[in-house]
């Protein structure tokens, strides 16, 4: 029993130990399952960790991107802020300007309001004026009618005036001859005895010459009659007054020629030109111009428009020399050259000169034009004064250059007056030739040689043909030969046929000149008897 109890106790103990081992084995398997579970859970957790890490990475990269974005946005914000600041400043400037503009606007509005008021007022005034204009128009139409009536009357009067004027001139004869005695020079006054007497009738002049006859000193008196005699005290105005009707005729469409004849020093240039710048001493040329422009202005009222052209030449040794030649062209030559060429020009033969300045006739208008010589259009008195000044300066210059050439040349000043009257459908072509002839004392000069002989011959020739032409006109010859000298060729339409001519015989009161004076007076008296024919207007439609 004790052994059995002991083995029972050992078995019990082993059973207990087995139970314990089983229990621990169970526990161990339990813990093993727990470990496995834990392991699985750990693996899961690991996976989750990886997942989380991945997400963390993504979040981190997103955060860095967001940070970058943030920086960019901040930069943009800064830029925007700056531009907003600038815009704010600009807005302030704009506001300032706006303010000013508003102020201007206010002022402009105020002005506009005022203007509106003015416009309103003006409109009222305009309406009033309009009414007045209508009234005036009615009055004007009435006056126009009256003017038309007056114009018709004026025209009739003008025609009557022209007719009477021409009848009057015709009665005086177409060649009028007047005589002018120049005053004594201071030197002449001291020694002179009076040999010339101008009668009060203003037509007669008497020359007294002492002659020894039958051992006795006798006084021979020769009397001459002219259309007018101007004594030593006659001034330029008085002379011109007698010539003025002829100038009027040139405007009326006639060819008019006035020439001064006489010996050198008898006052031809003084009479024709005088002192252009002096109102008292200016001669026939400047006075004619003054009158022509005054008359042209008057005729404008009757619907006439006139154009005035001028040519101014001198004839030396049968050569035409242009006195209006363009100074600028001429100035290019040196002064020395000019003097030389002028002398040379003068020496050219008539044949050569024909190539330079040619006389051209217009048979229809009965006008003569010098081709290749300046033909200037003149529109006011002043132009003409300057032009004459220049021309006479040229003439006097050449005179000193070649020993008083001016007394050996004929100065011819020609005005062409071309008028149109569109209202009346009329036209008029007149001319005025004013000639300062070469000194007549050269005619009988003999024994001269060289240049002097050529000069004397050509003066002889031209004055002879002038007298001859006048003689032929006087004799009513069927054919008058104008072509023998340049002077008569040039004056063809101004001397004969239908022209009006006036010769001014200039004489010196000096007893030294008595012989020349008598010759000049005889020539004038002869010419006076010439009858040109009935004067006729040119180119009247
Ligand atoms: P011509 O041209 O005939 O040679 P001028 O006209 O040159 O003569 O006159 C000669 C001089 O006499 C000039 O000094 C001129 O001023 C003078 N003379 C001529 N006529 C008059 C006059 N009517 N009144 C005053 N001086 C005159
Ligand atoms: Mg002279």
Short mmCIF file of C-alpha atoms and ligand atoms in Angstrom, two decimals, residues 180-185 231-236 239 260-274 281 395 404 406-407 436-439 441 506-507, ligand 1:
data_model
loop_
_atom_site.label_atom_id
_atom_site.label_comp_id
_atom_site.label_asym_id
_atom_site.label_seq_id
_atom_site.Cartn_x
_atom_site.Cartn_y
_atom_site.Cartn_z
CA UNK A 180 9.37 175.61 -128.34
CA UNK A 181 12.08 178.11 -127.55
CA UNK A 182 14.24 177.00 -124.67
CA UNK A 183 15.18 179.57 -122.01
CA UNK A 184 18.52 181.36 -122.12
CA UNK A 185 21.30 179.77 -120.15
CA UNK A 231 8.13 180.99 -125.52
CA UNK A 232 11.06 180.75 -123.15
CA UNK A 233 8.86 180.93 -120.09
CA UNK A 234 6.56 178.03 -121.04
CA UNK A 235 6.93 175.21 -118.57
CA UNK A 236 6.64 171.43 -119.12
CA UNK A 239 3.67 172.12 -123.35
CA UNK A 260 11.13 166.55 -131.09
CA UNK A 261 13.21 168.08 -133.88
CA UNK A 262 16.01 170.59 -133.55
CA UNK A 263 19.71 171.15 -133.17
CA UNK A 264 21.73 169.74 -130.29
CA UNK A 265 21.18 171.72 -127.12
CA UNK A 266 17.81 173.15 -128.21
CA UNK A 267 15.88 171.25 -125.50
CA UNK A 268 14.58 168.10 -127.27
CA UNK A 269 15.51 165.66 -124.50
CA UNK A 270 14.34 168.13 -121.85
CA UNK A 271 10.97 168.41 -123.61
CA UNK A 272 10.52 164.67 -124.19
CA UNK A 273 11.97 163.25 -120.99
CA UNK A 274 12.83 166.14 -118.68
CA UNK A 281 10.24 169.22 -114.72
CA UNK A 395 21.38 156.42 -122.96
CA UNK A 404 27.80 162.62 -126.66
CA UNK A 406 22.80 160.67 -127.50
CA UNK A 407 22.72 163.80 -129.68
CA UNK A 436 13.74 162.42 -129.49
CA UNK A 437 15.49 162.98 -132.82
CA UNK A 438 19.24 163.28 -133.33
CA UNK A 439 20.59 166.84 -133.49
CA UNK A 441 22.75 170.46 -137.14
CA UNK A 506 12.88 172.95 -130.52
CA UNK A 507 14.98 176.01 -131.01
P1 LIG B 1 18.93 168.48 -126.82
O1 LIG B 1 18.34 167.21 -126.36
O2 LIG B 1 18.13 169.14 -127.88
O3 LIG B 1 20.36 168.31 -127.22
P2 LIG B 1 18.69 169.22 -124.08
O4 LIG B 1 17.31 168.83 -123.83
O5 LIG B 1 19.74 168.31 -123.60
O6 LIG B 1 18.95 169.50 -125.61
O7 LIG B 1 18.85 170.65 -123.47
C1 LIG B 1 20.10 171.31 -123.38
C2 LIG B 1 20.19 172.00 -122.00
O8 LIG B 1 19.19 172.99 -121.89
C3 LIG B 1 19.97 171.05 -120.87
O9 LIG B 1 20.82 171.39 -119.82
C4 LIG B 1 18.54 171.29 -120.47
O10 LIG B 1 18.34 171.03 -119.11
C5 LIG B 1 18.34 172.75 -120.79
N1 LIG B 1 16.97 173.05 -121.20
C6 LIG B 1 16.44 172.78 -122.39
N2 LIG B 1 15.16 173.21 -122.45
C7 LIG B 1 14.89 173.76 -121.29
C8 LIG B 1 13.71 174.38 -120.70
N3 LIG B 1 12.58 174.52 -121.39
N4 LIG B 1 13.80 174.84 -119.43
C9 LIG B 1 14.92 174.70 -118.73
N5 LIG B 1 16.06 174.12 -119.20
C10 LIG B 1 16.05 173.66 -120.45
#
